[in-house]
Tab-separated table of C-alpha atoms in Angstrom:
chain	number	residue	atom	x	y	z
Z	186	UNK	CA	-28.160	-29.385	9.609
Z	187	UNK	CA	-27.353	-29.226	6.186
Z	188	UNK	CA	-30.442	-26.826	5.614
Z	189	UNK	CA	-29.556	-25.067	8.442
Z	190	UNK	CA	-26.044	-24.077	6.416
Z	191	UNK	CA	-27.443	-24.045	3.462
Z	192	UNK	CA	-29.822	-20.963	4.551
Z	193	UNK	CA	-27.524	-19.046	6.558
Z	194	UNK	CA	-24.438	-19.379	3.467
Z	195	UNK	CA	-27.513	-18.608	0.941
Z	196	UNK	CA	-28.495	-15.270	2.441
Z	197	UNK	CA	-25.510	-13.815	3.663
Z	198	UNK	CA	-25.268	-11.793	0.036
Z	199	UNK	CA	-28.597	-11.176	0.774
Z	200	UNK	CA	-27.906	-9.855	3.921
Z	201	UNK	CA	-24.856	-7.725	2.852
Z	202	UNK	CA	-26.688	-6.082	0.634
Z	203	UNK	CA	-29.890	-5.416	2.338
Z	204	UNK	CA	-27.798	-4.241	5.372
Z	205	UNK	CA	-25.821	-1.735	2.735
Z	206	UNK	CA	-29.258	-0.581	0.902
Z	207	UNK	CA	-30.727	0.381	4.886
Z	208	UNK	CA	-28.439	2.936	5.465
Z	209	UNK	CA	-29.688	5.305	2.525
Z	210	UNK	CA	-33.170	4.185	3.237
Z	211	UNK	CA	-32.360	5.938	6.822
Z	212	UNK	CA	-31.383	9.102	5.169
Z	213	UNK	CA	-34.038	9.557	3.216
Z	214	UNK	CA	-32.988	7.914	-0.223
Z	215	UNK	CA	-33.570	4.614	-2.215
Z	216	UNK	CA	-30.505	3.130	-3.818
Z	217	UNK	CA	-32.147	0.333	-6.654
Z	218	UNK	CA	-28.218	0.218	-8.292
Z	219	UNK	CA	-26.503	-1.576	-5.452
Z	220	UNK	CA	-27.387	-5.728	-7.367
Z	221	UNK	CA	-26.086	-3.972	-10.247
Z	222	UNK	CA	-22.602	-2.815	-8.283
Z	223	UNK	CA	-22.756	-6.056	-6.678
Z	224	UNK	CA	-22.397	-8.016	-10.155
Z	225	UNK	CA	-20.158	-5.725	-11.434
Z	226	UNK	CA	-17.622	-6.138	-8.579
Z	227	UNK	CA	-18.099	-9.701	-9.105
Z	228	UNK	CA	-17.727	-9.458	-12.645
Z	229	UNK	CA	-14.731	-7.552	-12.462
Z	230	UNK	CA	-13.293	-8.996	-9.494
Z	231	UNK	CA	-13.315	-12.895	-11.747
Z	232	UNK	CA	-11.503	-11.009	-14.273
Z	233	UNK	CA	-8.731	-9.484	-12.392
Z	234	UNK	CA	-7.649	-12.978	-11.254
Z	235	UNK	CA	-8.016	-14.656	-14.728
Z	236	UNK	CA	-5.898	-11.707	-16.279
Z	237	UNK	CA	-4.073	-9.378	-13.694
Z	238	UNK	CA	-2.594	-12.314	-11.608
Z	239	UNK	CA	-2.727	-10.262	-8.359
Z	240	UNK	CA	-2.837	-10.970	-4.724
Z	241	UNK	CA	-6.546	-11.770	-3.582
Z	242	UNK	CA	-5.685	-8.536	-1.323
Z	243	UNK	CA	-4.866	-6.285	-4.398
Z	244	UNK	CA	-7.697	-7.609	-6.016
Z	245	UNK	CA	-9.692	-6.238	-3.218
Z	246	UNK	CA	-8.281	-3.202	-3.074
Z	247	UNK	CA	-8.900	-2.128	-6.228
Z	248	UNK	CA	-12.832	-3.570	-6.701
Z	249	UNK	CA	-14.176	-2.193	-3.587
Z	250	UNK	CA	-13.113	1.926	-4.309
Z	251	UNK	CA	-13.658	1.318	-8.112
Z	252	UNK	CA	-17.355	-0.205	-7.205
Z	253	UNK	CA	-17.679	3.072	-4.658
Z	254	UNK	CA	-16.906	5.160	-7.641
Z	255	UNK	CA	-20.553	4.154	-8.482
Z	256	UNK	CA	-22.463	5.323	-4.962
Z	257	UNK	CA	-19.894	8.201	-5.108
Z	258	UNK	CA	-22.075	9.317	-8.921
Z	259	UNK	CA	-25.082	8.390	-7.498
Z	260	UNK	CA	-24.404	10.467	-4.142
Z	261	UNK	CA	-23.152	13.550	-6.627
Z	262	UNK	CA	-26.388	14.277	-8.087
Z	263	UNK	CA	-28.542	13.155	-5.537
Z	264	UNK	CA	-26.810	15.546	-2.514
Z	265	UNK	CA	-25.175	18.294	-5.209
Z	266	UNK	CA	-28.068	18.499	-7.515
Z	267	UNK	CA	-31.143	17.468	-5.512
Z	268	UNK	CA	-32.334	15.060	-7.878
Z	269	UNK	CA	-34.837	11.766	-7.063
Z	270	UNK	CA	-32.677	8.814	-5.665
Z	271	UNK	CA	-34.749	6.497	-7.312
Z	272	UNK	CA	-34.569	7.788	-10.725
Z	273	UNK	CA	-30.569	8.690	-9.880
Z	274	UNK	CA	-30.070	5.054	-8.804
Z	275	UNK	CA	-31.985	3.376	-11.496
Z	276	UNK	CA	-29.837	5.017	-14.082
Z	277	UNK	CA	-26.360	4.300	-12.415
Z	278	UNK	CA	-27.691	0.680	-12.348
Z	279	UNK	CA	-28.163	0.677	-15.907
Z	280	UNK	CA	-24.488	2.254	-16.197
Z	281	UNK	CA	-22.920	-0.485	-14.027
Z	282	UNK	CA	-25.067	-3.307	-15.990
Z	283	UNK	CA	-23.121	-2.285	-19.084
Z	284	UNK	CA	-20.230	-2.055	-17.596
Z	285	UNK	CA	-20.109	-5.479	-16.892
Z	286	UNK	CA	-21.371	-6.845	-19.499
Z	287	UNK	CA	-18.666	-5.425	-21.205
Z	288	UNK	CA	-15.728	-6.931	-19.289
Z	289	UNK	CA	-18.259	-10.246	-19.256
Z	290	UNK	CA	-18.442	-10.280	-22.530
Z	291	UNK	CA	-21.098	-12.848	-22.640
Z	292	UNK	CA	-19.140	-15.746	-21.080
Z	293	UNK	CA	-19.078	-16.584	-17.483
Z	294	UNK	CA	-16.150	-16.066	-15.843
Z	295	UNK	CA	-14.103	-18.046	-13.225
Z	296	UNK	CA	-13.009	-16.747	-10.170
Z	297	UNK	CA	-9.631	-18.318	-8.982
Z	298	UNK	CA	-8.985	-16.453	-5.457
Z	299	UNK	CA	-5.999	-17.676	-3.039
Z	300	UNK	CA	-7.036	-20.246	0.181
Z	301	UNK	CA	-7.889	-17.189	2.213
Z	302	UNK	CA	-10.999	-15.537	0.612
Z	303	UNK	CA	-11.783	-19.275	-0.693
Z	304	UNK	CA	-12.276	-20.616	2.995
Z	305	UNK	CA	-14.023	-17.245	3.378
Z	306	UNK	CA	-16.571	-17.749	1.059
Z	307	UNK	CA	-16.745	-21.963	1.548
Z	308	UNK	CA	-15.737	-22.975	4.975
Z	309	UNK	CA	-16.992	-22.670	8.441
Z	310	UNK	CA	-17.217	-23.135	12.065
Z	311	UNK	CA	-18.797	-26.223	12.119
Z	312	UNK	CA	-22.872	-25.580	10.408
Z	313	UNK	CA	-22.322	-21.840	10.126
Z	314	UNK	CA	-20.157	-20.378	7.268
Z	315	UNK	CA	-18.125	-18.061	7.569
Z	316	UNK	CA	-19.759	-15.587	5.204
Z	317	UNK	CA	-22.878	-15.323	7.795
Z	318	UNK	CA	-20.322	-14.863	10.635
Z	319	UNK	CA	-19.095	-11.733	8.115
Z	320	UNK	CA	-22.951	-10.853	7.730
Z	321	UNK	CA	-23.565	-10.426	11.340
Z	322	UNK	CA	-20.415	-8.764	12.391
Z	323	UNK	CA	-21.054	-6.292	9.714
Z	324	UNK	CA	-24.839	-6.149	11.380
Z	325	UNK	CA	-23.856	-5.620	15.287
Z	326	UNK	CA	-21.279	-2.539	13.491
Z	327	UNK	CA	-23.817	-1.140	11.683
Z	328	UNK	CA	-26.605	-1.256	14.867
Z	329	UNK	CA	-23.958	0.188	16.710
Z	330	UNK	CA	-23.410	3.268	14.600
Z	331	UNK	CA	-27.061	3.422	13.687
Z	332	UNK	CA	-28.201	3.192	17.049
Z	333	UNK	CA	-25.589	4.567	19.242
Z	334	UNK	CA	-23.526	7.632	17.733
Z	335	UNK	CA	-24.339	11.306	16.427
Z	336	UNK	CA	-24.117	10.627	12.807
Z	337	UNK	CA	-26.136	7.460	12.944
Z	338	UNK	CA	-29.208	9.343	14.701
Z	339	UNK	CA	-28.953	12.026	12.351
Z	340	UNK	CA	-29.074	9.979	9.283
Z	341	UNK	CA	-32.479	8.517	10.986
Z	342	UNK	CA	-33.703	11.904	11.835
Z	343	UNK	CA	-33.178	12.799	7.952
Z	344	UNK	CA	-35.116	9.837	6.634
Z	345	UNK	CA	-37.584	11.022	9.303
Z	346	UNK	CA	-38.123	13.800	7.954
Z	347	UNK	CA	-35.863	15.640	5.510
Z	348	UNK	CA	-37.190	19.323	5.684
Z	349	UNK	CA	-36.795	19.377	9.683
Z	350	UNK	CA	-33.011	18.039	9.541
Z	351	UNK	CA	-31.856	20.699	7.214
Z	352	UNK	CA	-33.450	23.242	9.665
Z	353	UNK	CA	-32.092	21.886	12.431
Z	354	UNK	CA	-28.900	22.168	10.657
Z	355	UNK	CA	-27.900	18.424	9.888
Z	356	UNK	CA	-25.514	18.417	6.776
Z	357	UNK	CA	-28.094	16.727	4.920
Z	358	UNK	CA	-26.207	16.165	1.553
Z	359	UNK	CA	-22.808	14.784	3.088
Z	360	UNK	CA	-25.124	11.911	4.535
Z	361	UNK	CA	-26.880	11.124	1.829
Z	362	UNK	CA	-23.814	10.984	-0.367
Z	363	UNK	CA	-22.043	8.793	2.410
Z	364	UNK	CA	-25.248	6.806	2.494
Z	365	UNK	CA	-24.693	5.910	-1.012
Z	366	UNK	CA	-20.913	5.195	-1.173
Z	367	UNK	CA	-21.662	2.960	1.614
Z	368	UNK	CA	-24.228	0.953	-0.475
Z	369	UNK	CA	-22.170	0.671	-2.881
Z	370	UNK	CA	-19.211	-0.709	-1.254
Z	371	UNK	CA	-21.356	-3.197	0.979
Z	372	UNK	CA	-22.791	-4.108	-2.620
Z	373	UNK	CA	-18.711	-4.747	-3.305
Z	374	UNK	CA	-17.909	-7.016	-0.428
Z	375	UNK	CA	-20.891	-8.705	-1.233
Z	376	UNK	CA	-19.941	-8.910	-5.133
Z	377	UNK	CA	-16.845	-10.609	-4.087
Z	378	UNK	CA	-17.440	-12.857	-1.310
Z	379	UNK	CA	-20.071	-14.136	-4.325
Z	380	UNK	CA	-17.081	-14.572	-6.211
Z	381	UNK	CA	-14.994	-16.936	-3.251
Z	382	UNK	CA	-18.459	-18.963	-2.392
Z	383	UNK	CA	-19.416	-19.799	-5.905
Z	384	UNK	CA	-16.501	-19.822	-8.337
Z	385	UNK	CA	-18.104	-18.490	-11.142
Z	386	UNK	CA	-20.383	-15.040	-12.424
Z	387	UNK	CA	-21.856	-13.747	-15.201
Z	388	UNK	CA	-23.372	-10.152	-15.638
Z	389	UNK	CA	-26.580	-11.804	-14.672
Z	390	UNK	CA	-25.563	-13.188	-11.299
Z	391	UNK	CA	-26.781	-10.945	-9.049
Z	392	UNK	CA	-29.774	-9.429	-10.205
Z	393	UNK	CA	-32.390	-12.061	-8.423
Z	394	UNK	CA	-30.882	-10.548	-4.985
Z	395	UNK	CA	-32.800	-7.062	-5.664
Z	396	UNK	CA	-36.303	-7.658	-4.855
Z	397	UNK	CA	-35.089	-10.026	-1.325
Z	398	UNK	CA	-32.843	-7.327	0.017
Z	399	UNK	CA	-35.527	-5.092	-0.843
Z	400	UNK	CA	-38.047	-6.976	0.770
Z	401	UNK	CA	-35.944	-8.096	3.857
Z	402	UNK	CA	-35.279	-4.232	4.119
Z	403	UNK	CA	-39.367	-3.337	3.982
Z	404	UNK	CA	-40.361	-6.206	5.795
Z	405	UNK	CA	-37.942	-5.373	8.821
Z	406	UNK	CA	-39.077	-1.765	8.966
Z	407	UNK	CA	-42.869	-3.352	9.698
Z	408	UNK	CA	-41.646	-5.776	12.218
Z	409	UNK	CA	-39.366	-3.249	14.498
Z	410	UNK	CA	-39.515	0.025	15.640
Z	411	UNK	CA	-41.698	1.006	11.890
Z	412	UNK	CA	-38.277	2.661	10.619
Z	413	UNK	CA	-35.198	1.308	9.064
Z	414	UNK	CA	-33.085	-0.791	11.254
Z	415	UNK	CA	-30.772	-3.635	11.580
Z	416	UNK	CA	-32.053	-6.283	13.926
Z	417	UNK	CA	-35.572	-6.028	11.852
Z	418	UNK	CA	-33.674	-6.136	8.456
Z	419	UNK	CA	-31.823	-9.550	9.274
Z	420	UNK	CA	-34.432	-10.992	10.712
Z	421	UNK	CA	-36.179	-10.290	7.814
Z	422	UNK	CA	-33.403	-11.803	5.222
Z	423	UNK	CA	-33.569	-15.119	7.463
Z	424	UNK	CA	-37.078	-15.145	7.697
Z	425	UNK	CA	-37.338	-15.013	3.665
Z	426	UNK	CA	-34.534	-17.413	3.229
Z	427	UNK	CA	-36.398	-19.657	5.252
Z	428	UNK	CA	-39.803	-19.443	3.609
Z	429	UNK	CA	-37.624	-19.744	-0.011
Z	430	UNK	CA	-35.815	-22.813	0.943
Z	431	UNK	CA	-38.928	-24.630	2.248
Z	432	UNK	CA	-41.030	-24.001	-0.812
Z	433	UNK	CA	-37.940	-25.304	-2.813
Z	434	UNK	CA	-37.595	-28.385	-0.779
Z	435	UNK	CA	-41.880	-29.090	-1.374
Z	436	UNK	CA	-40.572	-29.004	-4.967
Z	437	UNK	CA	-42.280	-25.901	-5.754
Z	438	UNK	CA	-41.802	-23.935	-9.620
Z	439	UNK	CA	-38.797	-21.729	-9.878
Z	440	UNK	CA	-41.093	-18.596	-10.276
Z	441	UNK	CA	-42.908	-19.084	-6.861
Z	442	UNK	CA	-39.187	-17.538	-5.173
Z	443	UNK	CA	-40.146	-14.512	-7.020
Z	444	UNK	CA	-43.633	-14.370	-6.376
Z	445	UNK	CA	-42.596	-14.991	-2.703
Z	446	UNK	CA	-40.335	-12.259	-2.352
Z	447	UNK	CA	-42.822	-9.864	-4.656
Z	448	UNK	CA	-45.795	-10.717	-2.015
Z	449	UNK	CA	-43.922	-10.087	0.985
Z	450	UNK	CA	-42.597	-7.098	0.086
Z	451	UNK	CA	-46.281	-5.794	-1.013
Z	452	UNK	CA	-47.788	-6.919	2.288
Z	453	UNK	CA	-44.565	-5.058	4.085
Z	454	UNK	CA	-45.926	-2.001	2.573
Z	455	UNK	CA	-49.616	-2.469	3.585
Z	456	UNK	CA	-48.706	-3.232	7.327
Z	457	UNK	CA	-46.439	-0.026	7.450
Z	458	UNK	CA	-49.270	2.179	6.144
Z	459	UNK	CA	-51.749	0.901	7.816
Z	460	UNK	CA	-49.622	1.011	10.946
Z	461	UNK	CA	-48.673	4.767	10.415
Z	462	UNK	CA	-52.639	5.227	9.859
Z	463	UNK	CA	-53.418	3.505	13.344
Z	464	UNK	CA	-50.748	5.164	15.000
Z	465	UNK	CA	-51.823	8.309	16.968
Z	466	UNK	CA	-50.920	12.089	15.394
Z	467	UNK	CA	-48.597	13.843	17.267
Z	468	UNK	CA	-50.131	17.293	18.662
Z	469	UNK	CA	-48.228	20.396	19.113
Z	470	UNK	CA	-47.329	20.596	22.894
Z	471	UNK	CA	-49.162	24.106	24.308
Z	472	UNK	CA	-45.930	26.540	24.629
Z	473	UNK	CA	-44.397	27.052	28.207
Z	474	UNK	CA	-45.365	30.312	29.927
Z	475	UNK	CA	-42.988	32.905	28.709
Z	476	UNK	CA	-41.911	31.226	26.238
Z	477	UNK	CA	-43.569	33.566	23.390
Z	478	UNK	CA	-41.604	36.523	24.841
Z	479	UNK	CA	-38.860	35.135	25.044
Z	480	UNK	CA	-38.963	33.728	21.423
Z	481	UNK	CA	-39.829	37.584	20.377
Z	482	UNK	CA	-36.773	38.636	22.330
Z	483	UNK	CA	-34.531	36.615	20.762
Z	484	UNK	CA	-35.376	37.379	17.265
């Protein structure tokens, strides 16, 4: 039982921020900035309550649209300008690094929240925390509006294929800069529910949670429906979490984790391609009779 909590309190960060970094994967981008955000929200989060002396929900308030301001850059010149998401991303990260290692300083700072987002991040319902009660309400939400409205299908149908949603007429950049405010602010819940379950953060805290939430995201895609989606993506995070915690518990060397993670996600990609290859090309259905002359007439 104690595993059992241990695992689902371990990789509900993880899951936060795979579950944020899915939704611009549906639209068609790749956000690699949202650890990054996630540490600087943590980061900056410790030192409000060492030196601001606000309410936890002040704290909150300010940390979570401050972090967004990052996906909201990001967003700018990925939608506005048209530029690569991965290169975009990479260099926001970089931004948001040194912006908390500048409030960091170098020292690890101490997170002193009030008994509210403290029993958040370190209590429960019995074995099950209530940060991975958090992680799957945020999940069933996020199915929901993936699976189930207008704006979720049409940030699928642009990750699909980007060319054919701006033809179709599917406001292509307003998604993929929502996408990206998204991630970021998912990175900030996560950054600070980091803060109430641990106590303490550094501006090296959260980079180790890049490659799993990138992995869980990849190796979800291959297990369901061979596009981004939520019930594959936190199966995924478990599923890793799992694996992690039972090579740590045979006593295995702190680098296998990474070489874990690093492996799964390379054999995510191989069984996507190889499943796209198998998969059977779609043919252009013969047109309906009429249908020619009727296209002519309307043009």
């Amino acid at each position: 039982s104690t595993t059992f909590t241990l695992i689902l309190s371990n990789q509900a960060i993880t899951g936060f921020l795979a579950l944020g970094v899915l939704v611009p994967l549906a639209a068609g981008c790749l956000d690699l900035s949202f650890a990054s955000v996630a540490g600087f929200a943590a980061v900056f989060g410790a030192w409000l309550t060492s030196n601001a002396h606000w309410s936890d929900l002040a704290i909150v308030a300010v940390v979570i649209p401050v972090s967004a301001a990052f996906g909201l850059v990001s967003g700018a010149l990925v939608a506005g300008l048209r530029l690569n998401s991965l290169i975009v991303t990479l260099g926001v990260s970089s931004i948001a690094l040194g912006v908390t290692e500048l409030i960091a300083g170098g020292n690890t700072l101490t997170a002193t929240f009030g008994p509210t987002l403290t029993q958040i991040g370190q209590g429960g319902v019995g074995p099950v925390p209530y940060m991975a009660i958090l992680m799957l309400a945020f999940a069933v939400g996020l199915y929901i509006w993936m699976e189930h409205t207008v704006s979720g299908r049409f940030a699928l149908a642009t990750g699909s294929n980007l060319a054919a949603a701006r033809l179709t007429g599917i406001r292509v950049g307003r998604l993929q800069l929502a996408s990206l405010v998204f991630s970021a602010v998912a990175a900030a819940v996560a950054g600070i529910l980091l803060d109430a379950s641990v106590g303490s953060v550094s501006e090296v805290t959260t980079n180790g949670y890049l490659l799993p939430a990138v992995a869980a995201v990849f190796l979800g895609t291959t297990m369901v429906r061979l596009r981004p989606n939520v019930i594959g993506t936190v199966i995924a995070v478990y599923l890793l979490g799992t694996g992690i915690k039972g090579l740590q518990l045979l006593g295995a060397a702190d680098w296998v984790s990474d070489f874990f993670n690093g492996a799964v996600l390379l054999l995510a990609l191989i069984i996507s391609f190889a499943e796209r290859r198998r998969a059977p090309a779609a043919t252009p259905s013969s047109p309906r009779p009429g249908a020619r002359s009727a296209a002519r007439s309307a043009t």
